[in-house]
């Protein structure tokens, strides 16, 4: 690990100013992803700006009936929060599906949203990677891509976003509060993360120096009937092969509304808008759930070794929605 300077910010504006003064600096929150990347040599910031005393670590109810979650809230605290567990169970389940208990105790909401891909080529500095060094190539296209993207990818990058929490936040239609050089603003999810296109080194739409200060969940009463299901290669501390975050509003056997997002399929947490559209007004049956899944997955372009993700995703969605439809 290369030497670096360390500064502790006193407030959000000071943090943003610190990065403006030193472009090759990075924010430090929980550090559970950043420190790993520094040890691997993937990133080598000249300075770290500690924002642990800047970012709010509280969860507050909003006037509109939603929740405002500070970016400094630890993942373990978020998953255990009684209001989150009651109103947004998919979010609590998603957080508990990620990493280990020790890492969840350190990781923060803001950092979780911004974690980098776990693609083995990205993490191995001896290999080319367009995310690390634009224009160097994407060896995963012809190499090991079993657990990589089947939808929304490009020839420049087939990596997937690793966050479980971000999948639930995308399904819920979360607003991300950002402080930057232009002042305060909000970025919606989906919309925070970028598909790779020909600029796979840009994971998000954030500008240099932007600091996530909070995420805001909308009032969504039917999210109380929601679930996060994750398929992985082992039971503990593994990234999703496929995951789904789903909330379902059913009345009289008909789907009035729904929210669906997938993990493990794309460079972003993938909001399944075509599946949602197909389901609204349809009978809440397994056959209709399968039809909605097929509508979404028609856009999939799997690589030679990960085509199994298409039927797997279909089956996971059908099972999850069927269970939700049967939930009182």
Coordinates of C-alpha atoms in Angstrom, one line a residue:
X1 CA 0.0 0.0 0.0
X2 CA 1.4 3.4 -1.0
X3 CA 1.7 6.2 1.6
X4 CA -1.2 8.6 1.8
X5 CA -2.2 11.7 3.8
X6 CA -5.1 11.5 6.2
X7 CA -7.5 14.3 7.1
X8 CA -10.7 14.3 9.1
X9 CA -13.5 16.5 7.8
X10 CA -15.6 18.6 10.2
X11 CA -18.7 19.0 7.9
X12 CA -19.9 18.1 4.5
X13 CA -18.8 21.3 2.8
X14 CA -15.3 21.0 4.3
X15 CA -15.2 17.4 3.0
X16 CA -16.1 18.5 -0.5
X17 CA -13.6 21.3 -0.4
X18 CA -10.9 18.9 0.6
X19 CA -11.4 16.8 -2.4
X20 CA -11.6 19.9 -4.6
X21 CA -8.2 20.9 -3.4
X22 CA -6.6 17.5 -4.0
X23 CA -8.2 15.6 -6.9
X24 CA -6.4 12.3 -6.2
X25 CA -8.1 12.0 -2.8
X26 CA -10.9 9.8 -1.7
X27 CA -13.5 9.7 1.1
X28 CA -13.1 7.2 3.9
X29 CA -16.2 5.9 5.7
X30 CA -16.3 2.3 6.9
X31 CA -13.4 1.5 4.6
X32 CA -14.5 -2.1 4.1
X33 CA -14.1 -1.9 0.3
X34 CA -11.7 1.0 -0.1
X35 CA -9.0 -0.4 2.1
X36 CA -9.1 -3.8 0.3
X37 CA -8.7 -2.0 -3.1
X38 CA -5.7 0.0 -1.7
X39 CA -4.1 -3.2 -0.4
X40 CA -4.5 -4.8 -3.9
X41 CA -3.1 -1.7 -5.6
X42 CA -6.3 -1.1 -7.6
X43 CA -6.5 2.4 -6.2
X44 CA -3.8 4.5 -4.7
X45 CA -5.2 7.8 -3.3
X46 CA -2.8 10.5 -2.2
X47 CA -5.1 11.4 0.6
X48 CA -8.1 10.0 2.5
X49 CA -10.7 12.4 3.9
X50 CA -12.4 10.8 6.9
X51 CA -16.1 11.5 6.8
X52 CA -17.2 9.3 9.7
X53 CA -17.9 12.4 11.8
X54 CA -19.7 14.2 9.0
X55 CA -22.2 11.6 7.7
X56 CA -25.3 11.3 9.8
X57 CA -25.8 7.9 11.6
X58 CA -29.5 8.4 12.3
X59 CA -32.7 7.0 10.8
X60 CA -35.6 9.5 10.9
X61 CA -39.2 9.5 9.7
X62 CA -40.0 12.2 7.1
X63 CA -43.1 14.4 6.9
X64 CA -44.3 12.4 3.9
X65 CA -44.2 9.1 5.7
X66 CA -40.9 7.8 4.4
X67 CA -37.5 7.4 6.0
X68 CA -34.4 9.5 5.9
X69 CA -31.3 7.3 6.4
X70 CA -28.0 9.0 7.1
X71 CA -25.1 7.8 4.9
X72 CA -23.1 7.0 8.0
X73 CA -25.6 4.5 9.4
X74 CA -23.9 1.2 9.8
X75 CA -25.3 -1.7 7.8
X76 CA -26.0 -3.8 11.0
X77 CA -27.9 -0.9 12.5
X78 CA -30.0 -0.4 9.4
X79 CA -31.0 -4.0 9.2
X80 CA -31.9 -4.1 12.9
X81 CA -34.0 -0.9 12.9
X82 CA -37.5 -1.7 13.8
X83 CA -39.2 0.7 11.4
X84 CA -37.1 -0.6 8.5
X85 CA -37.9 -4.2 9.4
X86 CA -41.6 -3.5 9.6
X87 CA -42.2 -1.1 6.7
X88 CA -39.4 -2.2 4.3
X89 CA -38.5 -5.9 5.1
X90 CA -36.8 -6.4 1.7
X91 CA -34.2 -3.8 2.7
X92 CA -33.4 -5.4 6.1
X93 CA -33.2 -8.8 4.4
X94 CA -30.9 -7.5 1.7
X95 CA -28.5 -5.9 4.1
X96 CA -28.3 -9.1 6.2
X97 CA -27.6 -11.0 3.0
X98 CA -24.4 -9.1 2.4
X99 CA -20.9 -9.8 3.7
X100 CA -20.3 -11.0 7.3
X101 CA -21.5 -9.7 10.6
X102 CA -18.2 -8.1 11.3
X103 CA -18.1 -6.2 8.0
X104 CA -21.8 -5.1 8.4
X105 CA -20.8 -3.6 11.8
X106 CA -18.2 -1.4 10.0
X107 CA -19.8 -0.8 6.5
X108 CA -21.9 2.3 6.0
X109 CA -25.0 3.0 3.8
X110 CA -23.1 5.6 1.7
X111 CA -20.1 3.3 1.2
X112 CA -22.3 0.3 0.3
X113 CA -23.9 2.2 -2.6
X114 CA -20.5 3.1 -4.0
X115 CA -18.6 -0.1 -3.6
X116 CA -16.7 -1.3 -6.7
X117 CA -17.2 -4.5 -8.6
X118 CA -15.8 -7.7 -7.4
X119 CA -14.8 -8.9 -10.9
X120 CA -11.6 -10.8 -10.6
X121 CA -10.0 -9.0 -13.5
X122 CA -10.7 -5.6 -11.9
X123 CA -9.1 -6.7 -8.7
X124 CA -6.0 -8.2 -10.3
X125 CA -3.7 -5.4 -11.3
X126 CA -1.6 -7.8 -13.4
X127 CA -4.5 -8.1 -15.8
X128 CA -6.0 -5.5 -18.3
X129 CA -9.3 -4.0 -17.2
X130 CA -11.2 -1.1 -18.8
X131 CA -12.6 -0.1 -15.4
X132 CA -9.0 0.4 -14.0
X133 CA -7.3 1.5 -17.2
X134 CA -9.7 2.6 -19.9
X135 CA -8.8 1.2 -23.3
X136 CA -6.9 -1.8 -22.0
X137 CA -9.6 -4.3 -22.7
X138 CA -12.1 -6.6 -20.9
X139 CA -10.6 -10.1 -20.7
X140 CA -13.8 -11.3 -18.9
X141 CA -15.7 -11.3 -22.2
X142 CA -13.6 -14.3 -23.3
X143 CA -12.5 -15.4 -19.9
X144 CA -14.1 -16.1 -16.6
X145 CA -17.6 -14.6 -16.7
X146 CA -19.8 -17.2 -15.1
X147 CA -21.0 -14.8 -12.4
X148 CA -21.0 -11.6 -14.5
X149 CA -23.6 -9.6 -16.5
X150 CA -26.3 -10.9 -18.8
X151 CA -28.1 -7.7 -19.4
X152 CA -27.1 -4.0 -20.0
X153 CA -23.5 -4.9 -20.5
X154 CA -21.2 -3.8 -23.3
X155 CA -18.1 -5.0 -25.1
X156 CA -16.1 -2.7 -22.8
X157 CA -17.3 -4.3 -19.5
X158 CA -19.4 -7.2 -18.3
X159 CA -19.0 -6.7 -14.6
X160 CA -21.9 -6.7 -12.1
X161 CA -22.7 -4.4 -9.2
X162 CA -22.0 -6.2 -6.0
X163 CA -24.3 -4.5 -3.5
X164 CA -27.4 -6.3 -2.1
X165 CA -28.6 -3.2 -0.3
X166 CA -28.6 -1.2 -3.6
X167 CA -31.0 -3.7 -5.2
X168 CA -33.6 -3.1 -2.5
X169 CA -33.1 0.7 -2.7
X170 CA -33.5 0.6 -6.5
X171 CA -36.8 -1.4 -6.1
X172 CA -38.1 1.1 -3.6
X173 CA -37.3 4.1 -5.8
X174 CA -35.0 5.7 -3.3
X175 CA -33.7 9.3 -3.5
X176 CA -30.0 9.8 -2.8
X177 CA -29.0 13.1 -1.1
X178 CA -25.7 14.4 -2.4
X179 CA -23.5 17.4 -1.4
X180 CA -21.1 18.6 -4.0
X181 CA -19.3 21.5 -5.5
X182 CA -22.7 22.6 -7.0
X183 CA -24.4 22.4 -3.7
X184 CA -27.0 20.0 -2.4
X185 CA -29.1 17.9 -4.8
X186 CA -30.9 14.6 -5.0
X187 CA -30.3 11.7 -7.4
X188 CA -32.9 9.0 -7.8
X189 CA -32.5 5.2 -7.9
X190 CA -32.4 3.8 -10.5
X191 CA -30.3 6.6 -11.9
X192 CA -27.4 6.8 -9.5
X193 CA -25.5 3.9 -11.1
X194 CA -24.4 3.8 -14.8
X195 CA -24.4 1.1 -17.4
X196 CA -20.9 0.6 -18.7
X197 CA -21.3 1.7 -22.3
X198 CA -17.9 2.9 -23.5
X199 CA -17.0 4.4 -20.2
X200 CA -17.0 1.5 -17.7
X201 CA -14.6 3.3 -15.4
X202 CA -17.5 5.6 -14.4
X203 CA -19.7 3.6 -12.0
X204 CA -22.2 6.4 -11.1
X205 CA -23.4 9.8 -12.3
X206 CA -21.7 11.5 -9.3
X207 CA -19.2 14.3 -10.0
X208 CA -15.7 14.2 -8.6
X209 CA -15.9 15.3 -4.9
X210 CA -19.6 14.5 -4.5
X211 CA -20.5 13.2 -1.1
X212 CA -23.6 11.1 -0.3
X213 CA -25.1 12.4 2.9
X214 CA -28.4 10.4 3.1
X215 CA -30.8 8.1 1.3
X216 CA -34.6 8.8 1.5
X217 CA -37.1 6.0 1.2
X218 CA -40.6 7.0 -0.1
X219 CA -43.8 6.2 1.7
X220 CA -44.8 2.9 0.1
X221 CA -47.3 1.1 2.3
X222 CA -47.3 -2.1 0.3
X223 CA -43.5 -2.4 0.8
X224 CA -44.5 -4.1 4.1
X225 CA -45.2 -7.1 1.9
X226 CA -41.8 -7.4 0.4
X227 CA -38.9 -9.8 0.2
X228 CA -35.3 -10.1 -0.8
X229 CA -34.1 -13.5 -2.1
X230 CA -30.4 -14.1 -3.0
X231 CA -29.0 -17.1 -4.8
X232 CA -25.2 -17.6 -4.2
X233 CA -22.6 -20.3 -4.5
X234 CA -22.3 -20.7 -0.7
X235 CA -24.4 -19.9 2.3
X236 CA -22.1 -17.2 3.8
X237 CA -20.2 -14.2 2.6
X238 CA -20.7 -14.6 -1.1
X239 CA -21.9 -12.2 -3.8
X240 CA -25.2 -12.8 -5.6
X241 CA -25.3 -15.1 -8.6
X242 CA -28.9 -13.8 -8.9
X243 CA -31.0 -11.8 -6.4
X244 CA -34.4 -10.2 -6.4
X245 CA -36.0 -7.5 -4.3
X246 CA -39.8 -7.5 -4.7
X247 CA -42.8 -5.8 -3.2
X248 CA -46.3 -6.8 -4.2
X249 CA -49.7 -5.1 -3.7
X250 CA -52.6 -7.6 -4.4
X251 CA -56.3 -7.0 -4.0
X252 CA -59.0 -9.5 -5.0
X253 CA -56.4 -11.8 -6.6
X254 CA -55.2 -9.0 -8.9
X255 CA -51.8 -7.1 -8.8
X256 CA -52.5 -3.4 -8.2
X257 CA -48.9 -2.4 -8.0
X258 CA -45.4 -3.9 -7.6
X259 CA -41.7 -3.1 -7.3
X260 CA -39.0 -5.4 -8.6
X261 CA -35.2 -5.2 -9.0
X262 CA -32.5 -7.7 -9.7
X263 CA -29.0 -8.1 -8.5
X264 CA -26.2 -10.1 -10.0
X265 CA -27.4 -9.5 -13.6
X266 CA -26.0 -6.1 -14.6
X267 CA -23.5 -3.3 -14.0
X268 CA -26.2 -1.6 -12.0
X269 CA -29.0 -2.7 -9.6
X270 CA -31.5 -3.6 -12.4
X271 CA -35.0 -2.2 -11.9
X272 CA -37.4 -4.6 -13.8
X273 CA -39.7 -2.0 -15.2
X274 CA -41.0 -4.1 -18.0
X275 CA -41.9 -6.9 -15.6
X276 CA -43.7 -4.4 -13.3
X277 CA -45.7 -3.0 -16.2
X278 CA -46.7 -6.5 -17.3
X279 CA -47.9 -7.4 -13.8
X280 CA -50.1 -4.3 -13.0
X281 CA -53.7 -5.3 -13.4
X282 CA -52.9 -8.9 -14.0
X283 CA -54.0 -11.9 -11.9
X284 CA -51.6 -12.7 -9.1
X285 CA -50.7 -16.2 -10.4
X286 CA -47.5 -18.1 -11.1
X287 CA -48.3 -18.1 -14.8
X288 CA -48.5 -14.3 -14.9
X289 CA -45.4 -13.9 -12.8
X290 CA -43.5 -16.1 -15.3
X291 CA -44.9 -14.0 -18.2
X292 CA -43.7 -10.8 -16.5
X293 CA -40.2 -12.4 -16.0
X294 CA -40.0 -13.4 -19.6
X295 CA -40.9 -9.8 -20.7
X296 CA -38.0 -8.5 -18.7
X297 CA -35.5 -11.2 -19.6
X298 CA -36.2 -10.9 -23.3
X299 CA -33.5 -8.2 -23.2
X300 CA -30.9 -10.5 -21.7
X301 CA -27.8 -11.2 -23.8
X302 CA -25.9 -13.9 -21.8
X303 CA -22.3 -14.8 -22.4
X304 CA -21.3 -18.4 -23.2
X305 CA -20.8 -19.4 -19.6
X306 CA -23.6 -17.6 -17.8
X307 CA -26.7 -18.4 -19.8
X308 CA -28.0 -20.4 -16.8
X309 CA -28.8 -17.1 -15.1
X310 CA -31.8 -16.5 -17.4
X311 CA -33.9 -19.5 -16.2
X312 CA -32.6 -19.1 -12.7
X313 CA -33.7 -15.5 -12.6
X314 CA -37.1 -16.4 -13.9
X315 CA -37.6 -19.1 -11.3
X316 CA -36.4 -17.0 -8.5
X317 CA -38.8 -14.2 -9.4
X318 CA -41.8 -16.5 -9.8
X319 CA -41.1 -18.2 -6.5
X320 CA -40.7 -14.9 -4.7
X321 CA -43.8 -13.3 -6.1
X322 CA -45.9 -16.4 -5.5
X323 CA -44.8 -16.4 -1.8
X324 CA -45.6 -12.7 -1.5
X325 CA -49.0 -13.2 -3.1
X326 CA -49.8 -15.9 -0.5
X327 CA -48.7 -13.7 2.4
X328 CA -51.5 -12.2 4.4

